[in-house]
Coordinates of C-alpha atoms (C1' of nucleotides) in Angstrom, one line a residue:
Chain A
M1 CA 19.5 47.4 16.3
T2 CA 17.0 49.8 17.6
R3 CA 14.0 50.5 15.3
I4 CA 11.6 53.6 15.9
L5 CA 8.0 53.2 15.3
I6 CA 6.1 56.5 15.1
T7 CA 2.4 57.4 14.8
S8 CA 0.6 60.7 14.8
A9 CA -2.9 60.8 16.3
L10 CA -5.1 60.5 13.3
P11 CA -6.4 63.7 11.8
Y12 CA -10.2 63.6 11.6
I13 CA -11.4 63.4 8.0
N14 CA -13.7 66.5 8.5
G15 CA -11.6 69.0 7.0
V16 CA -8.0 70.3 6.8
K17 CA -6.5 70.6 10.3
H18 CA -5.4 73.9 12.0
L19 CA -1.9 74.9 13.3
G20 CA -2.8 73.2 16.8
T21 CA -3.5 69.9 15.4
L22 CA -0.5 70.3 13.3
V23 CA 2.0 70.9 16.1
G24 CA 0.3 68.7 18.5
S25 CA 0.6 65.4 16.6
L26 CA 1.4 65.6 12.8
L27 CA 4.2 68.0 12.9
S28 CA 6.0 66.7 16.2
A29 CA 5.8 63.2 15.1
D30 CA 7.5 64.2 11.7
V31 CA 10.2 66.3 13.3
F32 CA 10.9 63.2 15.7
A33 CA 10.9 61.0 12.6
R34 CA 13.4 63.0 10.9
F35 CA 15.5 63.3 13.9
S36 CA 15.6 59.4 14.2
R37 CA 16.4 58.9 10.6
A38 CA 19.2 61.4 10.8
R39 CA 20.7 59.5 13.6
G40 CA 20.6 56.3 11.4
F41 CA 17.9 54.6 13.2
E42 CA 15.5 52.4 11.2
T43 CA 12.2 54.5 11.5
L44 CA 8.6 54.1 10.3
A45 CA 6.5 56.9 10.5
I46 CA 2.7 56.1 10.2
C47 CA -0.4 58.2 10.0
A48 CA -3.9 58.0 8.3
T49 CA -7.2 59.7 8.1
D50 CA -9.8 58.8 10.8
E51 CA -12.9 58.6 8.5
H52 CA -15.6 56.9 10.4
G53 CA -18.7 58.1 12.4
S54 CA -21.7 60.3 12.3
T55 CA -19.8 63.6 12.0
T56 CA -18.6 62.5 8.7
E57 CA -21.9 61.4 7.6
L58 CA -23.5 64.7 8.6
A59 CA -20.5 66.6 7.1
A60 CA -20.8 64.7 3.6
A61 CA -24.6 65.3 3.6
E62 CA -23.8 69.0 4.3
A63 CA -21.4 69.1 1.3
G64 CA -23.8 67.1 -1.0
L65 CA -21.6 64.2 -1.5
A66 CA -21.9 60.6 -0.7
V67 CA -19.9 59.6 2.3
R68 CA -17.2 57.7 0.5
A69 CA -16.7 60.6 -2.1
F70 CA -16.6 63.1 0.5
C71 CA -13.7 61.2 2.3
D72 CA -12.0 60.5 -1.0
Q73 CA -11.9 64.4 -1.6
Q74 CA -11.0 65.3 1.9
Y75 CA -8.3 62.6 2.0
R76 CA -6.6 64.1 -0.9
L77 CA -6.7 67.7 0.6
Q78 CA -5.2 66.5 3.9
K79 CA -2.5 64.4 2.2
A80 CA -1.7 67.4 0.0
A81 CA -1.4 69.8 3.0
G82 CA 0.7 67.2 5.0
E83 CA 3.1 66.8 2.0
G84 CA 3.1 70.6 1.7
F85 CA 4.3 70.8 5.2
G86 CA 7.1 68.4 4.5
L87 CA 5.5 65.6 6.7
S88 CA 7.7 62.7 5.6
W89 CA 5.3 59.8 6.4
D90 CA 6.3 56.3 5.3
H91 CA 2.7 55.8 4.8
F92 CA -0.5 57.9 5.1
G93 CA -3.5 55.6 5.2
R94 CA -7.1 55.6 5.5
S95 CA -9.1 54.1 8.3
S96 CA -11.7 53.1 5.8
N97 CA -9.5 50.8 4.1
Q98 CA -9.9 47.2 3.8
Q99 CA -6.7 46.5 6.1
N100 CA -8.4 48.3 8.9
R101 CA -11.7 46.5 8.4
E102 CA -10.2 43.2 8.6
L103 CA -8.0 44.1 11.7
T104 CA -10.7 45.9 13.4
Q105 CA -12.8 42.8 13.2
H106 CA -10.1 40.5 14.2
F107 CA -9.5 42.5 17.4
A108 CA -13.3 42.3 18.0
R109 CA -13.4 38.7 17.6
Q110 CA -10.5 38.2 19.9
L111 CA -12.1 40.3 22.7
W112 CA -15.3 38.4 22.1
K113 CA -13.5 35.0 22.5
N114 CA -11.8 36.2 25.5
G115 CA -15.1 37.4 27.4
N116 CA -14.1 41.1 27.2
L117 CA -17.0 42.2 25.2
E118 CA -20.7 41.9 26.2
V119 CA -24.1 42.8 24.6
R120 CA -26.0 45.4 26.6
T121 CA -29.3 47.2 25.8
T122 CA -29.3 50.9 25.8
K123 CA -31.8 53.6 25.0
Q124 CA -31.2 55.7 22.0
V125 CA -32.8 58.6 20.5
Y126 CA -34.4 57.7 17.0
S127 CA -35.7 60.3 14.5
N128 CA -38.5 58.9 12.3
A129 CA -38.0 62.0 10.1
D130 CA -34.2 61.3 9.6
K131 CA -34.7 57.6 9.6
R132 CA -31.7 57.3 11.9
F133 CA -30.5 57.1 15.3
L134 CA -29.3 60.4 16.8
S135 CA -26.2 60.4 19.0
D136 CA -26.7 62.7 22.1
R137 CA -25.2 65.9 20.7
Y138 CA -27.5 65.7 17.6
V139 CA -30.6 66.0 19.7
I140 CA -31.2 69.5 20.7
G141 CA -33.9 71.2 23.0
T142 CA -34.4 73.5 25.9
C143 CA -32.0 73.1 28.8
P144 CA -34.0 72.1 32.0
Y145 CA -31.5 74.0 34.3
C146 CA -31.0 77.4 32.5
G147 CA -33.8 77.3 29.8
Y148 CA -31.2 77.9 26.9
E149 CA -33.2 76.8 23.9
R150 CA -30.5 75.3 21.8
A151 CA -28.9 73.0 24.4
R152 CA -27.4 69.7 22.9
G153 CA -28.3 66.3 24.4
D154 CA -24.9 65.6 25.8
Q155 CA -24.2 69.1 27.3
C156 CA -25.7 72.5 27.6
E157 CA -23.2 74.8 25.9
N158 CA -24.6 77.8 27.9
C159 CA -24.5 76.6 31.4
T160 CA -22.1 73.7 30.7
R161 CA -24.2 71.1 32.6
V162 CA -23.9 67.7 31.4
L163 CA -27.2 66.5 30.1
D164 CA -29.1 63.4 29.0
P165 CA -31.1 63.7 25.8
A166 CA -34.2 62.5 27.9
D167 CA -33.8 65.6 30.0
L168 CA -34.2 68.0 27.2
I169 CA -37.6 70.0 27.0
H170 CA -39.1 70.0 23.6
P171 CA -36.5 67.6 22.1
R172 CA -35.7 67.8 18.5
S173 CA -33.2 66.6 15.6
A174 CA -30.4 68.8 15.3
I175 CA -30.3 67.5 11.8
S176 CA -33.8 68.1 10.4
G177 CA -35.3 70.0 13.3
S178 CA -38.2 67.5 13.3
T179 CA -39.8 66.7 16.6
D180 CA -40.8 63.3 15.5
I181 CA -38.3 61.5 17.6
E182 CA -38.5 58.6 20.0
I183 CA -36.5 56.6 22.3
R184 CA -35.9 53.0 21.3
D185 CA -33.9 50.1 22.6
S186 CA -30.8 49.3 20.9
R187 CA -28.2 46.5 21.5
H188 CA -24.5 47.3 21.7
L189 CA -21.3 45.8 22.3
F190 CA -19.5 47.0 25.5
L191 CA -15.9 46.8 26.1
K192 CA -15.3 45.6 29.6
Q193 CA -12.6 48.1 30.4
S194 CA -13.2 48.2 34.1
E195 CA -11.7 44.6 34.5
F196 CA -8.4 46.0 33.3
V197 CA -8.0 48.8 35.8
P198 CA -5.3 47.1 38.0
Q199 CA -3.3 46.2 34.7
L200 CA -3.6 49.7 33.3
R201 CA -2.7 51.2 36.6
E202 CA 0.5 49.2 36.7
W203 CA 1.4 50.0 33.1
I204 CA 0.8 53.7 33.5
A205 CA 2.8 53.7 36.7
S206 CA 5.8 52.2 34.9
H207 CA 5.9 55.2 32.5
A208 CA 5.9 57.8 35.4
N209 CA 9.3 59.0 34.3
D210 CA 9.0 58.9 30.6
W211 CA 5.5 60.3 29.8
P212 CA 4.8 64.0 30.5
S213 CA 2.8 64.6 33.7
L214 CA 0.1 65.8 31.5
V215 CA -0.4 62.3 30.2
T216 CA -0.1 60.2 33.2
S217 CA -2.2 62.7 35.2
I218 CA -5.0 62.4 32.6
A219 CA -4.7 58.7 32.5
N220 CA -4.8 58.2 36.2
K221 CA -7.7 60.8 36.4
W222 CA -9.9 58.2 34.4
L223 CA -8.8 55.3 36.5
D224 CA -9.4 57.2 39.8
E225 CA -12.9 58.2 38.8
G226 CA -14.0 54.7 38.2
L227 CA -13.3 53.5 34.7
Q228 CA -16.7 52.6 33.2
D229 CA -17.2 50.1 30.3
R230 CA -17.4 51.5 27.0
G231 CA -19.9 51.0 24.3
I232 CA -17.9 50.3 21.0
T233 CA -20.6 50.0 18.6
R234 CA -22.8 52.7 17.1
D235 CA -26.1 52.9 15.1
V236 CA -24.6 54.6 12.0
E237 CA -23.9 53.6 8.5
W238 CA -20.4 54.7 7.9
G239 CA -17.9 52.4 9.8
V240 CA -16.6 48.8 10.1
P241 CA -19.6 46.7 10.3
V242 CA -19.7 44.4 13.3
P243 CA -19.5 40.8 12.1
D244 CA -22.4 38.4 12.5
D245 CA -20.4 35.8 14.5
I246 CA -20.1 38.4 17.4
G247 CA -23.0 38.7 19.6
D248 CA -25.1 35.8 17.9
G249 CA -26.3 38.1 15.3
Q250 CA -27.9 40.6 17.7
L251 CA -25.7 43.4 16.3
K252 CA -26.8 43.3 12.5
G253 CA -26.3 46.5 10.9
K254 CA -24.3 48.1 13.6
V255 CA -20.7 49.5 13.0
F256 CA -17.8 49.9 15.6
Y257 CA -17.5 53.1 17.4
V258 CA -15.0 55.3 15.6
W259 CA -12.7 55.4 18.6
F260 CA -12.5 51.6 18.5
D261 CA -11.4 51.4 15.1
A262 CA -9.3 54.5 14.7
P263 CA -6.2 53.5 16.8
I264 CA -6.3 50.0 15.3
E265 CA -5.7 51.9 12.0
Y266 CA -2.2 52.6 13.2
I267 CA -1.4 48.7 12.8
A268 CA -3.6 48.6 9.7
A269 CA -1.9 51.6 8.1
T270 CA 1.5 49.7 8.7
K271 CA -0.1 46.9 6.8
E272 CA -1.2 49.2 3.8
W273 CA 2.4 50.4 3.8
A274 CA 3.6 46.8 3.4
D275 CA 0.9 45.9 0.9
A276 CA 1.8 49.1 -1.0
N277 CA 5.5 48.3 -1.0
A278 CA 5.3 44.5 -1.6
K279 CA 6.7 44.0 1.9
G280 CA 4.6 41.0 2.6
D281 CA 4.4 40.4 6.5
A282 CA 7.0 43.0 7.3
W283 CA 4.3 45.1 9.0
R284 CA 3.7 42.5 11.8
D285 CA 7.4 42.8 12.7
W286 CA 6.9 46.5 13.8
W287 CA 3.9 45.4 16.0
Y288 CA 3.7 41.8 16.9
G289 CA 5.6 39.5 19.3
D290 CA 9.2 38.8 19.5
A291 CA 9.9 40.3 16.1
A292 CA 8.9 43.6 17.4
K293 CA 11.0 43.3 20.5
D294 CA 13.7 45.9 19.4
V295 CA 10.8 48.4 18.3
T296 CA 10.4 51.6 20.5
Y297 CA 7.1 52.8 19.7
Y298 CA 6.3 56.6 20.0
E299 CA 2.9 58.1 19.9
F300 CA 2.2 62.1 19.5
M301 CA -1.1 63.6 20.2
G302 CA -3.3 66.5 21.7
K303 CA -4.5 66.2 25.1
D304 CA -8.0 65.4 24.1
N305 CA -6.6 62.0 22.5
V306 CA -4.7 60.8 25.7
P307 CA -7.7 58.8 27.3
F308 CA -8.1 56.7 24.2
H309 CA -4.6 55.9 24.0
T310 CA -3.9 55.4 27.6
V311 CA -7.1 53.4 28.4
G312 CA -9.3 52.5 25.5
F313 CA -6.7 51.2 22.8
P314 CA -4.5 49.5 25.6
V315 CA -7.5 47.6 26.7
T316 CA -8.3 46.5 23.2
I317 CA -4.8 45.1 22.8
L318 CA -4.5 43.5 26.3
G319 CA -8.0 42.2 25.9
S320 CA -7.0 40.6 22.6
G321 CA -4.7 38.2 24.4
E322 CA -2.2 38.7 21.7
P323 CA 1.2 40.1 22.0
W324 CA 0.7 43.4 20.1
K325 CA 2.9 46.3 21.1
L326 CA 1.8 48.9 23.6
V327 CA 3.2 52.5 23.3
D328 CA 6.5 52.9 24.9
R329 CA 6.7 56.8 24.7
L330 CA 3.6 58.8 24.5
K331 CA 3.9 62.7 23.9
G332 CA 1.0 64.5 24.8
F333 CA 0.4 68.2 24.0
N334 CA -1.8 71.1 25.5
W335 CA -3.8 73.4 23.1
L336 CA -2.4 76.0 20.9
N337 CA -4.9 78.8 21.2
Y338 CA -5.5 81.4 18.5
D339 CA -4.9 85.0 19.7
G340 CA -6.5 84.4 23.1
G341 CA -9.2 82.3 21.8
K342 CA -9.6 78.8 20.3
F343 CA -9.0 77.7 16.9
S344 CA -12.4 77.4 15.3
T345 CA -13.4 75.7 12.1
S346 CA -17.0 76.7 12.0
E347 CA -16.2 80.5 12.9
K348 CA -13.2 80.6 10.4
R349 CA -11.1 81.7 13.3
G350 CA -7.3 80.9 13.0
V351 CA -5.0 79.3 10.7
F352 CA -5.4 76.1 8.8
M353 CA -2.6 74.0 7.1
D354 CA -3.6 75.0 3.5
S355 CA -4.0 78.7 4.0
A356 CA -0.8 78.8 6.3
L357 CA 1.2 77.5 3.1
E358 CA -0.4 80.0 1.0
I359 CA 1.1 83.0 2.8
L360 CA 4.7 81.5 3.9
P361 CA 7.0 78.5 3.3
A362 CA 6.4 75.4 5.6
D363 CA 9.7 75.7 7.4
Y364 CA 8.6 79.2 8.7
W365 CA 5.7 77.4 10.4
R366 CA 7.6 74.4 11.4
Y367 CA 10.2 76.3 13.2
Y368 CA 7.8 78.7 15.0
L369 CA 5.5 75.9 16.0
M370 CA 8.1 73.6 17.4
A371 CA 9.7 76.4 19.4
N372 CA 6.5 77.4 20.7
A373 CA 4.9 73.9 21.2
P374 CA 2.4 73.8 23.9
E375 CA 4.2 71.4 26.1
G376 CA 3.9 72.8 29.6
S377 CA 0.5 74.3 29.1
D378 CA -1.7 75.8 26.6
S379 CA 0.0 78.3 24.5
N380 CA -1.0 81.2 22.3
F381 CA -0.5 82.0 18.7
T382 CA -0.3 85.7 17.9
W383 CA 0.8 87.3 14.7
E384 CA 3.2 89.7 16.5
H385 CA 4.8 87.0 18.3
F386 CA 5.1 84.9 15.2
Q387 CA 6.4 87.8 13.5
G388 CA 9.1 88.6 16.1
V389 CA 10.2 85.0 16.2
I390 CA 10.6 84.7 12.4
N391 CA 12.4 87.9 12.0
K392 CA 14.7 87.6 15.1
D393 CA 15.5 83.9 15.1
L394 CA 15.4 82.9 11.5
A395 CA 16.1 86.0 9.5
D396 CA 18.6 87.7 11.7
V397 CA 20.3 85.1 13.8
L398 CA 20.3 82.2 11.4
G399 CA 19.6 83.5 7.9
N400 CA 22.1 86.6 8.3
F401 CA 24.8 84.3 9.7
V402 CA 24.7 82.3 6.4
N403 CA 24.6 85.4 4.4
R404 CA 27.3 87.3 6.1
V405 CA 29.7 84.4 5.9
T406 CA 29.1 83.3 2.4
K407 CA 29.0 86.7 1.0
F408 CA 32.2 87.7 2.7
C409 CA 33.8 84.5 1.3
A410 CA 32.7 85.2 -2.2
A411 CA 34.1 88.8 -2.0
R412 CA 37.2 88.3 -0.3
M413 CA 38.2 84.8 -0.4
D414 CA 37.5 84.2 -4.0
G415 CA 34.5 82.2 -3.2
K416 CA 36.5 79.1 -2.1
V417 CA 36.9 77.7 1.4
P418 CA 40.3 79.2 2.4
G419 CA 42.9 76.8 3.6
E420 CA 45.3 79.2 5.4
G421 CA 46.2 79.3 9.1
A422 CA 45.3 76.7 11.6
Y423 CA 42.5 76.7 14.3
G424 CA 43.7 78.2 17.7
A425 CA 42.3 78.8 21.3
E426 CA 39.3 80.7 19.9
E427 CA 38.2 77.9 17.8
Q428 CA 38.8 75.4 20.4
A429 CA 36.7 77.3 23.0
L430 CA 33.9 77.4 20.4
C431 CA 34.2 73.6 19.8
D432 CA 34.0 72.9 23.5
E433 CA 30.9 75.1 23.7
L434 CA 29.3 73.4 20.8
D435 CA 30.1 70.0 22.1
R436 CA 28.1 70.8 25.0
R437 CA 25.4 72.3 23.2
V438 CA 24.9 69.9 20.4
G439 CA 24.9 67.4 23.2
A440 CA 22.3 69.1 25.0
Y441 CA 20.3 69.8 21.8
T442 CA 20.5 65.8 21.1
D443 CA 19.4 64.9 24.6
Y444 CA 16.6 67.4 24.6
F445 CA 15.3 66.0 21.3
A446 CA 15.6 62.3 22.4
A447 CA 13.5 63.3 25.4
L448 CA 10.9 64.8 23.2
E449 CA 11.7 68.4 24.8
F450 CA 11.1 70.3 22.0
R451 CA 10.9 73.8 23.2
K452 CA 14.2 73.3 25.0
A453 CA 15.6 71.6 22.1
L454 CA 14.9 74.5 19.9
G455 CA 16.2 76.9 22.5
E456 CA 19.5 75.0 22.4
L457 CA 19.5 75.1 18.7
R458 CA 18.9 78.9 18.7
A459 CA 21.8 79.2 21.2
I460 CA 24.0 77.4 18.8
W461 CA 23.4 80.0 16.0
V462 CA 24.1 82.7 18.5
A463 CA 27.3 80.9 19.4
G464 CA 28.3 81.1 15.6
N465 CA 27.6 84.9 15.8
E466 CA 29.6 85.5 18.9
Y467 CA 32.5 83.6 17.3
L468 CA 32.2 85.6 14.1
T469 CA 32.4 88.7 16.1
R470 CA 35.4 87.8 18.0
A471 CA 37.3 86.4 14.8
A472 CA 36.2 89.5 12.8
P473 CA 37.9 88.3 9.6
W474 CA 36.8 91.7 8.0
T475 CA 39.3 93.2 10.2
A476 CA 41.9 90.7 10.3
I477 CA 42.2 90.5 6.5
K478 CA 43.8 93.9 6.5
T479 CA 46.8 92.7 8.7
D480 CA 46.7 88.9 9.2
P481 CA 45.3 87.1 6.1
A482 CA 45.8 83.8 7.7
R483 CA 43.7 84.7 10.6
A484 CA 41.0 86.1 8.5
A485 CA 41.0 82.8 6.6
V486 CA 40.5 80.7 9.8
G487 CA 37.6 82.9 10.8
V488 CA 36.0 82.4 7.4
R489 CA 36.8 78.7 7.3
M490 CA 35.2 78.2 10.6
G491 CA 32.3 80.4 9.7
L492 CA 31.6 78.1 6.6
N493 CA 32.0 75.0 8.6
L494 CA 29.4 76.4 11.0
V495 CA 27.0 77.0 8.2
H496 CA 27.4 73.4 7.2
L497 CA 26.9 72.3 10.9
F498 CA 23.7 74.5 11.1
G499 CA 22.4 72.7 7.8
H500 CA 22.8 69.4 9.5
L501 CA 21.3 70.4 12.8
A502 CA 18.2 72.2 11.3
W503 CA 17.0 69.4 9.2
P504 CA 14.4 67.5 11.3
I505 CA 13.1 70.9 11.8
M506 CA 13.3 72.9 8.6
P507 CA 14.0 70.3 5.9
M508 CA 13.7 72.5 3.0
M509 CA 15.8 75.4 4.4
A510 CA 18.3 73.0 5.9
R511 CA 19.0 71.6 2.3
K512 CA 19.3 75.0 1.0
I513 CA 21.7 75.9 3.7
H514 CA 23.8 72.7 3.1
E515 CA 23.7 73.1 -0.5
A516 CA 25.4 76.6 -0.3
L517 CA 28.4 74.5 0.3
Q518 CA 28.0 71.1 -1.3
P519 CA 25.2 68.8 -2.5
A520 CA 23.2 67.4 0.4
P521 CA 22.0 63.8 1.0
E522 CA 18.2 62.9 1.0
I523 CA 18.6 62.3 4.8
I524 CA 21.0 65.0 6.2
P525 CA 22.7 63.0 9.0
W526 CA 22.9 64.2 12.5
P527 CA 26.4 65.4 13.6
S528 CA 28.3 62.9 15.5
G529 CA 31.7 62.9 17.1
K530 CA 33.7 65.9 18.2
M531 CA 32.9 69.3 16.9
S532 CA 36.7 69.9 16.5
V533 CA 36.4 67.2 13.8
F534 CA 33.0 68.1 12.3
L535 CA 33.9 71.8 12.1
D536 CA 37.1 71.2 10.2
D537 CA 35.6 69.0 7.5
L538 CA 35.1 71.3 4.3
E539 CA 38.0 70.8 1.8
A540 CA 40.2 73.9 1.4
G541 CA 39.7 75.3 -2.1
Q542 CA 36.3 74.0 -2.5
P543 CA 34.0 76.6 -4.2
I544 CA 30.9 77.6 -2.3
G545 CA 27.8 79.5 -3.3
T546 CA 26.0 82.5 -2.0
P547 CA 22.5 81.5 -1.4
D548 CA 19.8 84.2 -2.0
V549 CA 18.2 85.6 1.2
L550 CA 16.9 82.4 3.2
F551 CA 14.3 84.0 5.5
A552 CA 12.5 87.1 4.3
K553 CA 11.4 89.3 7.1
I554 CA 7.8 89.6 7.9
A555 CA 6.5 93.2 7.4
D556 CA 4.1 94.9 9.6
E557 CA 1.7 95.3 6.7
Q558 CA 1.6 91.6 6.1
V559 CA 0.8 91.1 9.7
E560 CA -2.0 93.6 9.6
E561 CA -3.2 92.0 6.3
W562 CA -3.1 88.5 7.9
K563 CA -5.0 89.4 10.9
L564 CA -7.9 90.6 8.8
R565 CA -7.8 87.8 6.6
F566 CA -7.6 85.0 9.3
G567 CA -10.0 86.8 11.8
G568 CA -9.8 87.3 15.5
G569 CA -6.9 89.6 15.5
A570 CA -8.7 92.2 17.7
Chain B
rG1 C1' -21.8 71.2 40.5
rG2 C1' -17.4 67.5 40.3
rC3 C1' -12.3 66.8 38.6
rA4 C1' -7.7 68.6 36.5
rG5 C1' -4.3 72.1 35.1
rC6 C1' -2.4 77.1 35.2
rG7 C1' -1.5 82.0 37.4
rU8 C1' 6.7 83.8 37.7
rA9 C1' 9.9 90.7 34.3
rG10 C1' 5.9 94.9 29.3
rC11 C1' 5.2 90.0 26.2
rU12 C1' 6.2 84.4 25.4
rC13 C1' 7.9 81.0 28.8
rA14 C1' 11.8 77.9 31.9
rG15 C1' 12.4 77.0 36.9
rU16 C1' 9.3 71.5 42.2
rG17 C1' 12.7 73.1 49.0
rG18 C1' 18.7 76.3 49.5
rU19 C1' 20.7 83.6 47.8
rA20 C1' 14.7 84.9 41.4
rG21 C1' 16.0 82.9 35.1
rA22 C1' 16.1 82.9 29.4
rG23 C1' 14.5 85.0 24.7
rC24 C1' 11.9 89.0 22.9
rA25 C1' 10.6 94.2 23.7
rG26 C1' 13.1 98.9 26.5
rG27 C1' 18.1 101.8 27.7
rG28 C1' 23.5 102.5 26.8
rG29 C1' 27.8 101.1 24.0
rA30 C1' 31.0 98.4 20.1
rA31 C1' 31.6 96.9 15.3
rU32 C1' 30.7 97.9 9.9
rC33 C1' 31.2 91.2 6.8
rA34 C1' 25.8 90.8 6.4
rU35 C1' 18.6 91.0 5.1
rA36 C1' 20.3 98.3 9.6
rA37 C1' 21.6 92.3 10.4
rU38 C1' 25.6 91.2 14.4
rC39 C1' 28.2 91.6 19.2
rC40 C1' 28.9 93.6 24.7
rC41 C1' 26.6 95.9 28.9
rU42 C1' 22.1 97.1 31.0
rU43 C1' 16.7 98.6 33.3
rG44 C1' 12.9 95.5 35.0
rG45 C1' 9.6 90.8 39.2
rU46 C1' 7.2 91.7 47.3
rC47 C1' 7.1 84.4 41.7
rG48 C1' -2.0 85.9 41.7
rG49 C1' -3.8 87.5 47.5
rG50 C1' -3.9 85.7 52.5
rG51 C1' -2.5 82.0 56.1
rG52 C1' 0.6 77.5 57.8
rU53 C1' 5.0 73.7 57.7
rU54 C1' 10.2 74.6 57.8
rC55 C1' 16.7 76.7 59.7
rA56 C1' 15.1 77.7 54.6
rA57 C1' 9.0 78.1 50.2
rA58 C1' 8.2 80.4 43.4
rU59 C1' 8.5 75.3 44.9
rC60 C1' 5.1 71.5 50.4
rC61 C1' -0.1 72.2 52.9
rC62 C1' -4.8 75.1 53.8
rU63 C1' -7.9 79.0 51.9
rC64 C1' -9.5 82.8 48.6
rC65 C1' -9.5 85.3 43.5
rG66 C1' -8.9 84.7 38.2
rC67 C1' -8.3 81.8 33.8
rU68 C1' -8.5 77.1 30.9
rG69 C1' -9.8 72.3 29.9
rC70 C1' -12.3 67.8 31.0
rU71 C1' -16.9 65.6 32.5
rA72 C1' -17.0 59.3 29.3
rC73 C1' -22.5 59.0 22.5
rC74 C1' -17.8 65.2 18.7
rA75 C1' -13.4 63.7 17.7

RNA sequence: GGCAGCGUAGCUCAGUGGUAGAGCAGGGGAAUCAUAAUCCCUUGGUCGGGGGUUCAAAUCCCUCCGCUGCUACCA
């Protein structure tokens, strides 16, 4: 029995995510998880908030809250937004939970024991006024190259040059503005990534055919440029503490780098799931040793996350010397841009998960985003394009099909599945076409080719409309009632099929479509077997409903209003 | 600066050596069951510019132009 383990890149706790993050990790993972469940595979979909690090500390301070309280609040918001989008996690955890603390410390101890960590002394900027170390980007000053006065210590935003905080002229704290800063020595743990290059290279090469070229290309770039060892501790408060038994107590008061503990939370969140459901050690069977041999592990993420999942986290696992599972299928996405520019939280530019749900149901977004997922290259959200896709694909091609068939049945067939007549050549030709198309749809889905999968889904809806035009029951009913009955019966069976095929993408709408005909199970199963059988499934005489308009069209005035509300739109 | 990716029809994108594709938009027609939705036909591209390899290049190589991202202490 194949089991499917799915993780989404963890959304950072700092605010509700925008549509780009949604499509690139949260939504794509959910769509695939539903597809797996629909096919009958035992599936575990895991996600969590990524909470640690200096960014959270500063965001909490800005919000006037204690860090823990800030995270509690943001966790609730993100969980609610995810649920509003129909994200069907088996568990949505938190990297700040006890399970992750224990597991992160466990991995660190294993790495230390195996000689894969070492203590090094680094120079860090310390702010006396803020009473804390400042990460490079929180030191600002004048760029020595271009004279820009608000250059950050890691990079000048004006001339894009990479900087060292020590390069800055008139350096000061970005937090308080204080110039009372100094450079201090600080000891840190470094993960000896460089020693794993041959192993990583071999592992990455073995996935040349089942990872997108985007992913292998980014991974190889890091190796080709000479993989450096990475500091995995930080001088901040909010994180997993480094245990005293590592580094002979030289790391007192330090915490692990957020990028060290965040991927470990994939495993820890699985333990949270087991703990919450009284499943004992079941979590290990998804991750560890022979028990997890039948698990295929899928990761979904934006391209910014790829290095940490192809280099950092694998080194953590390999270096532990324990048989934890490495990712099998890594799906990376490019950026979704907003109307030609970036989504920007600080500039309030673009659409965020909570506000998206205020204007339209989740399934509109789910369909649009997956149909236009940034797979091959960065892609661009515009309101006009969104309006066009929703109105044409969902309202006209799919929604109207369901509407015309069920309305006609109600008006002329007594609202029951008509049993007269038998399927003939026209129906067989349709079944042949749909056998091919449903097969292609399934294959694209399994290959994580979402754009192509949804293109095929749309073509299936079009095939339904084409059939109905040829069958023309509204004409046939005048001279040949049996033939009209065949057309309507097939039309209703197509509606049934559409409800099944759409479920992973649009779970709420798929349910509505399905329930126009008959009650729907919790998980609407993936169609299997020949279409000639599946499309002859409805019982003759079974009463059917006429659903309200499924997809309302988006009016031009709404587009104008949303452009104003969400900004950017020229 | 370095590295990577991209540049294909008005728009969004497929297509990695063998006679240029899809959807939308535009044009014409059919039908009238339906949210004036649907269906059929159709206009439209010297595949960013230039050079090269090849019997053959959107596809491989070089070069130029443009856009985007990354550059390891934001995540």
